[in-house]
Coordinates of C-alpha atoms in Angstrom, one line a residue:
X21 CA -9.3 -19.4 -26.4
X22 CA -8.9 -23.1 -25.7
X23 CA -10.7 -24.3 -27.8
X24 CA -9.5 -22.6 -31.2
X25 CA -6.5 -20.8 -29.9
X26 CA -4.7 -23.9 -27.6
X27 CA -1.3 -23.6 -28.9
X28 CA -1.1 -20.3 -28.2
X29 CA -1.1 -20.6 -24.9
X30 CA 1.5 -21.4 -22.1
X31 CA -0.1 -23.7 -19.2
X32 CA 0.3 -20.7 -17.1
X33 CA -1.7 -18.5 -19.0
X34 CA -4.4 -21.5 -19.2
X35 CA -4.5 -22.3 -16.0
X36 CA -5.1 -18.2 -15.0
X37 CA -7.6 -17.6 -18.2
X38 CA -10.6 -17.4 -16.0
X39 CA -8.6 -15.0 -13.8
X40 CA -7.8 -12.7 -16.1
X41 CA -11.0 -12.5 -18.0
X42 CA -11.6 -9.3 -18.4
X43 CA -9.9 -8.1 -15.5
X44 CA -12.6 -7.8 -13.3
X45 CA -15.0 -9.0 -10.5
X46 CA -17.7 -10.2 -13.0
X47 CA -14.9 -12.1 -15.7
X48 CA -16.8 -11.3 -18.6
X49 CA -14.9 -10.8 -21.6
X50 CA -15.9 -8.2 -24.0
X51 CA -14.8 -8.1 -28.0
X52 CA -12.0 -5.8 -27.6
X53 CA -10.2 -7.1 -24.7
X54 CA -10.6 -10.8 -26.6
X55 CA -9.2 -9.1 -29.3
X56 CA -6.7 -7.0 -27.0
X57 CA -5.7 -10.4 -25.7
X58 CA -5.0 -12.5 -29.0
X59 CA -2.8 -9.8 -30.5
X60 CA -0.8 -9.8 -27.3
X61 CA 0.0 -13.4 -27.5
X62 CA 0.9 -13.1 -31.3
X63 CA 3.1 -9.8 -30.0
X64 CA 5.2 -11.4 -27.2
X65 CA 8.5 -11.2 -29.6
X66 CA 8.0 -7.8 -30.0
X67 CA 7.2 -7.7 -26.0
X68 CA 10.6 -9.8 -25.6
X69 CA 12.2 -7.2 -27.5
X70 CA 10.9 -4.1 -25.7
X71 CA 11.8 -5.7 -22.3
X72 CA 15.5 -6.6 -24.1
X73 CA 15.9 -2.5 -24.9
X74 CA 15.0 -2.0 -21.3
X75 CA 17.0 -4.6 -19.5
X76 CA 19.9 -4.9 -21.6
X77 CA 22.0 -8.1 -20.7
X78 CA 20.6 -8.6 -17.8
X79 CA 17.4 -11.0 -16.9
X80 CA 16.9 -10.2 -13.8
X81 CA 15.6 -6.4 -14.1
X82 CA 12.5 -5.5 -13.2
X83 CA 10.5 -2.8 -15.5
X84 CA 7.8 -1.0 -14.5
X85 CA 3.8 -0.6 -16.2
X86 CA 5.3 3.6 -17.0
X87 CA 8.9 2.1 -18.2
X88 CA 7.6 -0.5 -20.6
X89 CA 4.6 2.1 -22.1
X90 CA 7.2 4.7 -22.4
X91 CA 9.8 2.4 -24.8
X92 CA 6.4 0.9 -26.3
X93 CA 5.2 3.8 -28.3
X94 CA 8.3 4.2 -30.7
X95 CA 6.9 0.4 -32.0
X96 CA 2.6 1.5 -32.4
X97 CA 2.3 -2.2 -32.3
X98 CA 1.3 -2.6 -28.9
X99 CA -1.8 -0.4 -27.6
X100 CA -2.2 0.6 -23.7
X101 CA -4.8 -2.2 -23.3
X102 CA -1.9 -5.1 -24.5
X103 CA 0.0 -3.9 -21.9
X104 CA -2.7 -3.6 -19.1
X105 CA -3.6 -7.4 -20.2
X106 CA 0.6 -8.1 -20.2
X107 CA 0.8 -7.0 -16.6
X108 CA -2.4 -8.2 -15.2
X109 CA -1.4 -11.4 -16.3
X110 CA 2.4 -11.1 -14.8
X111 CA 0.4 -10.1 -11.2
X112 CA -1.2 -13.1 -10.9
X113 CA 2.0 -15.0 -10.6
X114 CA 4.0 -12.3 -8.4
X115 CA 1.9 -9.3 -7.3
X116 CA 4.3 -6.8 -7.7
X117 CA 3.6 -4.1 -10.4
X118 CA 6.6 -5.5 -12.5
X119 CA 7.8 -7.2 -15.1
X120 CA 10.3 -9.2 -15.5
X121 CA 11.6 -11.6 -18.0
X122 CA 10.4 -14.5 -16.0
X123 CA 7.2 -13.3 -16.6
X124 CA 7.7 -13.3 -20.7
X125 CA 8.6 -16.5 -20.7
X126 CA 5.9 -17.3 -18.4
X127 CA 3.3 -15.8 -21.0
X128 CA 5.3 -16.2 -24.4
X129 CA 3.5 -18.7 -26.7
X130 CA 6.4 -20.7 -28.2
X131 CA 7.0 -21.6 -32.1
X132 CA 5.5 -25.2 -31.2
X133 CA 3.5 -24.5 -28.3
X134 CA 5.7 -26.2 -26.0
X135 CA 8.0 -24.5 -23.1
X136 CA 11.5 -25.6 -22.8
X137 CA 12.5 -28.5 -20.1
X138 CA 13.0 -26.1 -17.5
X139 CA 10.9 -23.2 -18.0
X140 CA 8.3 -26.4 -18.1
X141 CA 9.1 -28.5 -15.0
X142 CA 9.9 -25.2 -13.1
X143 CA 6.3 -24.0 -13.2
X144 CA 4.8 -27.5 -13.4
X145 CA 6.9 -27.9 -9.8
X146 CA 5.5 -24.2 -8.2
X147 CA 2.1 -25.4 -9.2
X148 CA 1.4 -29.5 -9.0
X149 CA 1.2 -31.4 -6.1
X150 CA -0.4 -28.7 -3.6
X151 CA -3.3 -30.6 -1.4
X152 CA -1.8 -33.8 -1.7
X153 CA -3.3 -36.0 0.6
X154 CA -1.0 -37.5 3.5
X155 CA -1.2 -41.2 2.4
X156 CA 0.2 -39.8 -0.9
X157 CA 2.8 -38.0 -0.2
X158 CA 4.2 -41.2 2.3
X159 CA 4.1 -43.7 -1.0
X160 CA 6.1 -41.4 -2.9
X161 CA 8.6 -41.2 -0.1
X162 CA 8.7 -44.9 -0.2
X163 CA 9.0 -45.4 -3.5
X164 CA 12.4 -43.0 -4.1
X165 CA 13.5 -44.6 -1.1
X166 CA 13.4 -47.8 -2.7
X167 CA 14.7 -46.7 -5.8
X168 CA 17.5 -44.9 -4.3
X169 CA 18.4 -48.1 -2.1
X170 CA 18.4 -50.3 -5.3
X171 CA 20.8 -47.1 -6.8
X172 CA 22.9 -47.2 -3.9
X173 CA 23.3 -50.6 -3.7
X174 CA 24.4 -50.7 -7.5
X175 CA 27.3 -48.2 -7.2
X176 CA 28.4 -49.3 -3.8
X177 CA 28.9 -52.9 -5.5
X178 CA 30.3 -51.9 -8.8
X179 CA 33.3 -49.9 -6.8
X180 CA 33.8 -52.1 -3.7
X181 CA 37.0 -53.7 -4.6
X182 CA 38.6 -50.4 -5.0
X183 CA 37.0 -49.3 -1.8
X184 CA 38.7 -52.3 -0.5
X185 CA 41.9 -52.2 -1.6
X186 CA 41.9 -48.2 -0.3
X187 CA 40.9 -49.6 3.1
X188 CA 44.4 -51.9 3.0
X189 CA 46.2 -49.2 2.0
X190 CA 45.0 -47.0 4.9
X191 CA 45.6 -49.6 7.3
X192 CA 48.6 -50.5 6.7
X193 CA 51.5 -49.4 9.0
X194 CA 54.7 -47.9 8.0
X195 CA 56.7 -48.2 11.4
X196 CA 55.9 -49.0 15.2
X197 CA 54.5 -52.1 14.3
X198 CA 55.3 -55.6 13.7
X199 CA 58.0 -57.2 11.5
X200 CA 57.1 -57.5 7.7
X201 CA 53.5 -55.3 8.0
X202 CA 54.4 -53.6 5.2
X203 CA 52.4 -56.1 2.5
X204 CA 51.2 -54.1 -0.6
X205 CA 53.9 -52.0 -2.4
X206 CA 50.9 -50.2 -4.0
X207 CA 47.3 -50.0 -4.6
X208 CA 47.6 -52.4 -8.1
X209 CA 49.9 -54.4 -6.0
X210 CA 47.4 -54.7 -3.3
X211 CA 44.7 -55.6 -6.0
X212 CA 46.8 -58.6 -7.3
X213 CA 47.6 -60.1 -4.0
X214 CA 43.7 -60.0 -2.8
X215 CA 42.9 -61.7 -6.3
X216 CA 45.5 -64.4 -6.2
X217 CA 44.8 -65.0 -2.2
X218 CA 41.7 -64.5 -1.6
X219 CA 40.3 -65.5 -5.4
X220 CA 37.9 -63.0 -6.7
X221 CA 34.8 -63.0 -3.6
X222 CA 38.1 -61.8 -1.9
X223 CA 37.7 -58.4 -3.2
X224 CA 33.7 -58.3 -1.5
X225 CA 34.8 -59.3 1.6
X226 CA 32.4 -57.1 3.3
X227 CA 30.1 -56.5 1.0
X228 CA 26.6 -57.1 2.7
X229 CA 26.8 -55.0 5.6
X230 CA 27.8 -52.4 3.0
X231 CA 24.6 -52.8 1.8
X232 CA 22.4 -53.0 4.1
X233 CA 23.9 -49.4 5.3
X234 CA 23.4 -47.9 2.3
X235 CA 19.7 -48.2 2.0
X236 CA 19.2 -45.3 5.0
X237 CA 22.5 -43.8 4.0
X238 CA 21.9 -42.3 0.9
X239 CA 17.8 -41.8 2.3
X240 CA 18.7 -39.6 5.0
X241 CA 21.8 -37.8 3.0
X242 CA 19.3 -37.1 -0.1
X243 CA 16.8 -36.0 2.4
X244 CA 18.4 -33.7 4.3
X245 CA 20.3 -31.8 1.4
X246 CA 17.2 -31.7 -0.5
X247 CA 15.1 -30.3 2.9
X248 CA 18.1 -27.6 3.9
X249 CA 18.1 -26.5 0.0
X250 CA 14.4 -25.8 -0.2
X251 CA 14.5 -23.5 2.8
X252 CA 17.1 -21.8 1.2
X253 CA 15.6 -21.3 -2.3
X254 CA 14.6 -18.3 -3.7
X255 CA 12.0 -17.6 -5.4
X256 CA 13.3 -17.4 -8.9
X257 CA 15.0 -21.0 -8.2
X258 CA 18.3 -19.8 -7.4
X259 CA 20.3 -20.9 -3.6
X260 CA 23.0 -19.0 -2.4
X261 CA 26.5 -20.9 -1.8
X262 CA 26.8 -20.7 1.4
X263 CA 23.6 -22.6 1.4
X264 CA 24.4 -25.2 -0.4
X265 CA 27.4 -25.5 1.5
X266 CA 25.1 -25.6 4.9
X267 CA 23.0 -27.8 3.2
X268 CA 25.3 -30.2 2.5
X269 CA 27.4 -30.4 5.1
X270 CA 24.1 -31.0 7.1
X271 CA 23.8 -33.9 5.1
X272 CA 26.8 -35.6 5.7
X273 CA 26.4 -34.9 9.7
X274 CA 23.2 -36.8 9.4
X275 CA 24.4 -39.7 7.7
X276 CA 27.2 -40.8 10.4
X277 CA 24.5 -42.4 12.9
X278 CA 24.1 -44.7 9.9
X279 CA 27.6 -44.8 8.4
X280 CA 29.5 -45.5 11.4
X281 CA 28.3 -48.7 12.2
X282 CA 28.3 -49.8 8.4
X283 CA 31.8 -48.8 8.3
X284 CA 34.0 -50.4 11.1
X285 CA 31.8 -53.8 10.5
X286 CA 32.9 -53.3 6.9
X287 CA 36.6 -52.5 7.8
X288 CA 37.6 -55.0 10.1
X289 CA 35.5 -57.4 7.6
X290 CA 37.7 -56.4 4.7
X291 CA 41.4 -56.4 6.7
X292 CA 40.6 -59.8 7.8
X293 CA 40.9 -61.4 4.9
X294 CA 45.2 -60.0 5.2
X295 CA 45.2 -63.1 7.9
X296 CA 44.6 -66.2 7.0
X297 CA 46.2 -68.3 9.7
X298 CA 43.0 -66.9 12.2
X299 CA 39.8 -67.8 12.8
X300 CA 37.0 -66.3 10.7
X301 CA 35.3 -63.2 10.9
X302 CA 31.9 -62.9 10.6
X303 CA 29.7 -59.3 10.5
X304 CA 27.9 -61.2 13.5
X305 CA 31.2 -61.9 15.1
X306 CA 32.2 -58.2 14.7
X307 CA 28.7 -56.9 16.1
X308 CA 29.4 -59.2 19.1
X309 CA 32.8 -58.2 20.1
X310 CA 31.6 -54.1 19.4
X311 CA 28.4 -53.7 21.4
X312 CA 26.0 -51.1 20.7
X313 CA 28.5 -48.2 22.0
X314 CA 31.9 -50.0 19.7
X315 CA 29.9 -50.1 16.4
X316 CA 30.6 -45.6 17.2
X317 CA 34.2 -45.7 17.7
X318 CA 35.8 -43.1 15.5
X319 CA 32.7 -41.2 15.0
X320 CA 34.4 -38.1 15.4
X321 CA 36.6 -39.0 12.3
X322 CA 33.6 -39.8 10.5
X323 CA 32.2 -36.4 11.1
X324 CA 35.6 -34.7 10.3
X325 CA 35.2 -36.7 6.6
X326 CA 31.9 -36.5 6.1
X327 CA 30.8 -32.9 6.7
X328 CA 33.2 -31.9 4.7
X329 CA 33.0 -34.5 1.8
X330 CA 29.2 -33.3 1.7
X331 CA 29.6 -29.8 1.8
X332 CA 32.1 -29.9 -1.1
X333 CA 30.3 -32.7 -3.0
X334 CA 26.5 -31.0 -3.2
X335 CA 27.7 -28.3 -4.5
X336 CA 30.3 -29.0 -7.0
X337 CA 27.7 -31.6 -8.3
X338 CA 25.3 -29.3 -8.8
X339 CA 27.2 -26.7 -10.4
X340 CA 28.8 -29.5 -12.9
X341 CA 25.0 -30.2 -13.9
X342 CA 24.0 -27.0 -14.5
X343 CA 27.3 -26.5 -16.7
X344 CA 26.5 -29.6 -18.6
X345 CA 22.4 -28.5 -19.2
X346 CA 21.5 -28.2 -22.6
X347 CA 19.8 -25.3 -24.4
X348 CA 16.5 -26.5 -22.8
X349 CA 18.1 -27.3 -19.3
X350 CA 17.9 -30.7 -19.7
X351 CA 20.7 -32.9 -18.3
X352 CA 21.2 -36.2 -20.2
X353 CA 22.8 -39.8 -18.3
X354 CA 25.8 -39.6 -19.8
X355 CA 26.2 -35.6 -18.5
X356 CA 24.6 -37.1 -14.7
X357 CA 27.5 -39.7 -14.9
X358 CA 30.0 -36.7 -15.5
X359 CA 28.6 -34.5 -13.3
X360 CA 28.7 -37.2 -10.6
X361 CA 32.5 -37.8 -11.4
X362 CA 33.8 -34.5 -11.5
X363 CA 32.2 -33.5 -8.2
X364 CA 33.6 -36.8 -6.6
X365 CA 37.6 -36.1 -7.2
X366 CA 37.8 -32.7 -5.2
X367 CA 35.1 -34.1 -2.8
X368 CA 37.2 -37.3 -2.0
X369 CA 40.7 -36.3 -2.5
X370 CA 40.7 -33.2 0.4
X371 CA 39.0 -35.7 2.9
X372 CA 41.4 -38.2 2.8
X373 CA 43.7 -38.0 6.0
X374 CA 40.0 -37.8 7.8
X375 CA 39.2 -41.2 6.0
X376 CA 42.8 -42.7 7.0
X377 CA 42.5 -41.1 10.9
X378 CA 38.8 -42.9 11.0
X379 CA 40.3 -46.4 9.1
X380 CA 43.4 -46.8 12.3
X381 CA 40.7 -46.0 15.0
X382 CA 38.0 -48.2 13.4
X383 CA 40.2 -51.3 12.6
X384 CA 41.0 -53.9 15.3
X385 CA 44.9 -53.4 16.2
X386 CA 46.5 -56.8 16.1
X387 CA 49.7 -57.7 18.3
X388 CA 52.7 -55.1 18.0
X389 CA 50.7 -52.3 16.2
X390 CA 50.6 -49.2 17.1
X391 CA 46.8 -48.4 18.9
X392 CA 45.0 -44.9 18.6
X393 CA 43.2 -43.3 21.7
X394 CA 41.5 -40.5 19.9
X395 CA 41.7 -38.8 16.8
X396 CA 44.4 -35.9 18.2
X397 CA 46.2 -38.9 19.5
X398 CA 46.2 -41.0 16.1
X399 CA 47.2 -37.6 14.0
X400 CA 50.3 -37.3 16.1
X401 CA 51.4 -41.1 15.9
X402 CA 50.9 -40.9 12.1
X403 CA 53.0 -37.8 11.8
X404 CA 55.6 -38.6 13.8
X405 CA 55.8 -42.4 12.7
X406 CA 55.3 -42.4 9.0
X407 CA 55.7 -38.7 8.1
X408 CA 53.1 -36.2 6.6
X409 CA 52.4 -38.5 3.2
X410 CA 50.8 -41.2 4.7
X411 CA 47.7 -39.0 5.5
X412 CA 47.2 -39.3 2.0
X413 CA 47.7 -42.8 1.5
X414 CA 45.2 -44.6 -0.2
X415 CA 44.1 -41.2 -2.0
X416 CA 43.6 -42.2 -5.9
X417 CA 42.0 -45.4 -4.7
X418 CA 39.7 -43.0 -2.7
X419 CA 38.8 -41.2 -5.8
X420 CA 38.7 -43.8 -8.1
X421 CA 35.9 -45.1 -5.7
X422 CA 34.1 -42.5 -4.7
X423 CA 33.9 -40.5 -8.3
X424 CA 32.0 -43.2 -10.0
X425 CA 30.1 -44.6 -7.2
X426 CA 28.5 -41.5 -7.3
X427 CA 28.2 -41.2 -10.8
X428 CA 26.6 -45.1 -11.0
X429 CA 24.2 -44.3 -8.5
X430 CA 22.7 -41.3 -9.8
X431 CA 22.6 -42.5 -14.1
X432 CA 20.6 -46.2 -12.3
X433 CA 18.4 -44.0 -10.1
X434 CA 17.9 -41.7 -13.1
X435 CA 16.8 -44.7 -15.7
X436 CA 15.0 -46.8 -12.4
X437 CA 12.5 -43.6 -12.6
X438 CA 12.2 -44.1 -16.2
X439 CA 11.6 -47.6 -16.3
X440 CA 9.3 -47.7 -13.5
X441 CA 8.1 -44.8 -13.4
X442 CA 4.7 -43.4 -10.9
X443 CA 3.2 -40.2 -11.1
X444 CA 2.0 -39.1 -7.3
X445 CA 1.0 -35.7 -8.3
X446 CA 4.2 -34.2 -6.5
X447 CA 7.6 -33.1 -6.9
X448 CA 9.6 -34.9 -9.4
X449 CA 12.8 -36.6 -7.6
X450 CA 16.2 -35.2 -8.4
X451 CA 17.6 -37.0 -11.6
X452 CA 14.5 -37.5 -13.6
X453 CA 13.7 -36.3 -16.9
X454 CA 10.1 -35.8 -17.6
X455 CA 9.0 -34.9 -21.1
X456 CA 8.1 -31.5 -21.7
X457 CA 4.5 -30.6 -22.0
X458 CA 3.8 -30.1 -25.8
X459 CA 0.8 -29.3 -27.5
X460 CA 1.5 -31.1 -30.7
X461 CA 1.1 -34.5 -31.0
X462 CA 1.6 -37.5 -33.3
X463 CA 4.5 -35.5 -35.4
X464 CA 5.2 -36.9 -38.6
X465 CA 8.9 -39.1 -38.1
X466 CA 12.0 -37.2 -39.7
X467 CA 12.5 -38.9 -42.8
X468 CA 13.0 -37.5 -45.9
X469 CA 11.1 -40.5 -48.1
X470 CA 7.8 -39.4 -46.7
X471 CA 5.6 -37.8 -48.3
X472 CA 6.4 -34.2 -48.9
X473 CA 10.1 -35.0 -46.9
X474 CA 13.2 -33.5 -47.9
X475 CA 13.6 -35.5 -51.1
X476 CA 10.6 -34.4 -52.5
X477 CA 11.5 -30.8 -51.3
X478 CA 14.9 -31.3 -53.5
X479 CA 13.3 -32.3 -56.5
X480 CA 10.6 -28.8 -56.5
X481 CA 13.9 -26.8 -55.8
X482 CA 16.2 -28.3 -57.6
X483 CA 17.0 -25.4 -61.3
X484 CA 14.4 -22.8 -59.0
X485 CA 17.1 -20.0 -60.2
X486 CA 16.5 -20.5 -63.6
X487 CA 12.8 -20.7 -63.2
X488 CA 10.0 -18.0 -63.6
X489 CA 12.6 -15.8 -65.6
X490 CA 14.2 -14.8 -62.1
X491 CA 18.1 -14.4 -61.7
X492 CA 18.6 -16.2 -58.3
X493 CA 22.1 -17.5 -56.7
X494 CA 22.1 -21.3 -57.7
X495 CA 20.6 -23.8 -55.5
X496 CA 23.0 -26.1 -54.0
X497 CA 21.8 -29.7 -52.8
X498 CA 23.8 -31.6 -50.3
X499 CA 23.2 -34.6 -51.8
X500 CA 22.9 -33.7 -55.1
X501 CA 25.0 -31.8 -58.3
X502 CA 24.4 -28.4 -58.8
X503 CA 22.7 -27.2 -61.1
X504 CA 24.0 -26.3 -63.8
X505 CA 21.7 -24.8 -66.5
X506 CA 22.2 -21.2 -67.9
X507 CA 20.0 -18.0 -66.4
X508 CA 17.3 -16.9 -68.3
X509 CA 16.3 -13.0 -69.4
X510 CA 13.9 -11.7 -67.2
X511 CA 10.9 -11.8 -68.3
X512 CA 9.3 -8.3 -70.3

């Protein structure tokens, strides 16, 4: 069967040959079950079908060995022994007695001999990388963690003058504090003032603590969505919403021990630059005056955004991809940099009055501002001070910043994987886009001056209904006239 028969078969079905051979201890194979065999795999449409009649709409029905033979006799196509092989083969994926259409697909030799994207990397997934050896398994680890802190870092730095101009905006007071605080009419007015200032390094004030941070940030935010999801994964690939919710809400609990820190050094870095009469402020300076226990002030706000910005992000994000899949289940960069945005305005935009309760506790109050002992305590200051909207100040800026950071990160980690790509035998990282396996190689380019291309093809067709003394409907070129000559008599 490999050897003359190779594009009929799936890599599942070549990969269990020797265990169905035969279906038996001894695996010998006699004449009629090879023969059984082959017209099964030239069959599978008409298998498909059967299963179809069955099923309905529905994929997810199971059909039993009685069920299928039953609604197979009406077709005489395929014998008893077809379907023996059919479900011998579909046990020795899920030992169940069933059939699903899973397992057609599973089996179904394809018009190329290639499966689909995700048909492909689903199976090459459940099957690769099992007795990997330890040393392994730790260089692929560092190698996405490398690649997703060279992501991170990208989108954190293409985004950071929004982020800071949305950290101004949060920080600045509306009343109880000193004369004339009220600096930036706006977020573009905020913008032009740090430009003409501060000059343009005045917008990545900041910037290298940022990161530094995001290097074990987005590690330990990947890893734990991606560990919480696997637990939760069925077995046909599916996860339940609640646990994507769980998963990623445990994912934005586990970043804080890492974005807490990076965030008040990066704060009081970036609302420094609003005073330019003072001394300057270094992140070492910041570090200093903290301590170890400071750099965790308002780590309860940062939970209060986080969790919630996780839980709402994961899932969104990964409901936008699968919405944006092709035919094949492929998702392209472009449809990664959507997917990122859309999941980023809803995931942003309902955190902000945590982000704005965690800014005023993380920034250093200056003389005649009003000073935060907890989060309940900074909610009611802000509410009775400056009303109900300025919870939500700094909200599109938020957005703006947060929808394509995402969205940058994920389309450079995507094309980092392509360009530098290594194959450890394992799981392929979220983001990449392997080739599907395909059994034909070398296929001729799609042009039409080859030889025997399109143009050639026109030329042969081109008067076919007046040909042979047939009466056909005229042949219509797309590039060409129609023709035009006159039908002939058929022929006596």
């Amino acid at each position: 069967m490999v050897t003359i028969r190779s594009h009929m078969l799936t890599p599942f079905v070549e990969e269990n040959l020797v265990s169905a051979a035969g279906g038996s201890i001894s695996h010998q194979v006699s004449f009629s079950y090879f023969n059984a065999f082959n017209s099964l795999l030239n069959n599978m449409e008409l298998v498909r079908k059967i299963y179809s009649i069955l099923a309905g709409t529905r994929k997810d029905v199971e059909v039993t060995k009685e069920e299928f033979s039953q609604n197979a006799i009406r077709y005489g196509q395929v014998t008893p022994l077809e379907i023996d092989i059919l479900y011998q083969l579909a046990d020795l994926y899920n030992a169940t007695g069933r059939l699903t259409l899973a397992d057609i697909e599973r089996i179904a030799p394809l018009a190329e001999g290639a499966l689909p994207y995700n048909l492909a990397e689903l199976q090459r997934q459940q099957s690769h990388g099992l007795g990997r050896s330890v040393w392994l398994q730790v260089a692929e680890s560092a190698y996405r963690f490398t690649l997703g802190s060279v992501a991170g870092a990208v989108g954190a730095t293409a985004v950071y003058p929004i982020d800071l101009v949305k950290t101004r905006m949060q920080n600045q007071r509306g009343t109880g504090s000193v004369v004339g605080e009220l600096m930036y009419k706006n977020s573009f007015d905020c913008f032009k003032k740090v430009l003409r200032y501060e000059g343009f390094f005045g917008l990545y004030r900041g910037l290298i603590p940022q990161l530094i941070g995001v290097a074990p940030e987005k590690a330990i935010k990947l890893t734990v969505n991606d560990f919480v999801r696997d637990k939760f994964t069925k077995r046909d690939g599916s996860i339940p919403l609640f646990a994507e919710i769980l998963a990623g809400g445990c994912a934005g609990g586990s970043q804080v021990i890492f974005t807490n820190p990076l965030e008040i050094v990066k704060i009081r870095l970036q609302v420094a630059g609003e005073i330019t009469t003072g001394p300057r402020v270094s992140a070492l300076n910041v570090l200093r005056d903290l301590g170890l226990f400071g750099l965790y002030k308002g780590a309860k706000a940062c939970f209060l955004r986080d969790i919630p910005f996780s839980a709402i992000y994961f899932p969104v994000y990964a409901h936008c991809k699968l919405l944006l899949a092709d035919e094949n289940g492929r998702v392209g960069g472009a449809n990664l940099l959507a997917a990122g945005a859309m999941a980023g305005v809803p995931a942003a935009s309902l955190v902000t009055p945590a982000d704005v309760i965690k800014t005023r506790l993380q920034v250093a109050a200056r003389a005649g501002q009003t000073t935060y002992s907890g989060v309940i305590d900074c909610f009611r200051k802000i509410l009775r001070e400056e009303g109900p909207s300025a919870f939500w100040k700094g909200t599109a800026a938020r957005v703006f910043r947060s929808s394509p950071q995402f969205g940058v990160t994920l389309v450079t980690y995507e094309l980092l994987q392509r360009w530098f790509y290594v194959d450890f035998g394992g799981l392929k990282p979220s983001g990449s886009e392997p080739t599907p396996k395909s059994r034909i190689a070398d296929l001729p380019p799609a042009n039409p001056d080859h030889i025997g291309g399109y143009r050639l093809a026109t030329a042969t067709f081109a008067g076919i209904e007046n040909k042979f003394g047939l009466y056909l409907p005229k042949f219509k070129s797309p590039s060409g006239p129609v023709a035009q000559s006159k039908p002939v008599a058929a022929a006596q």
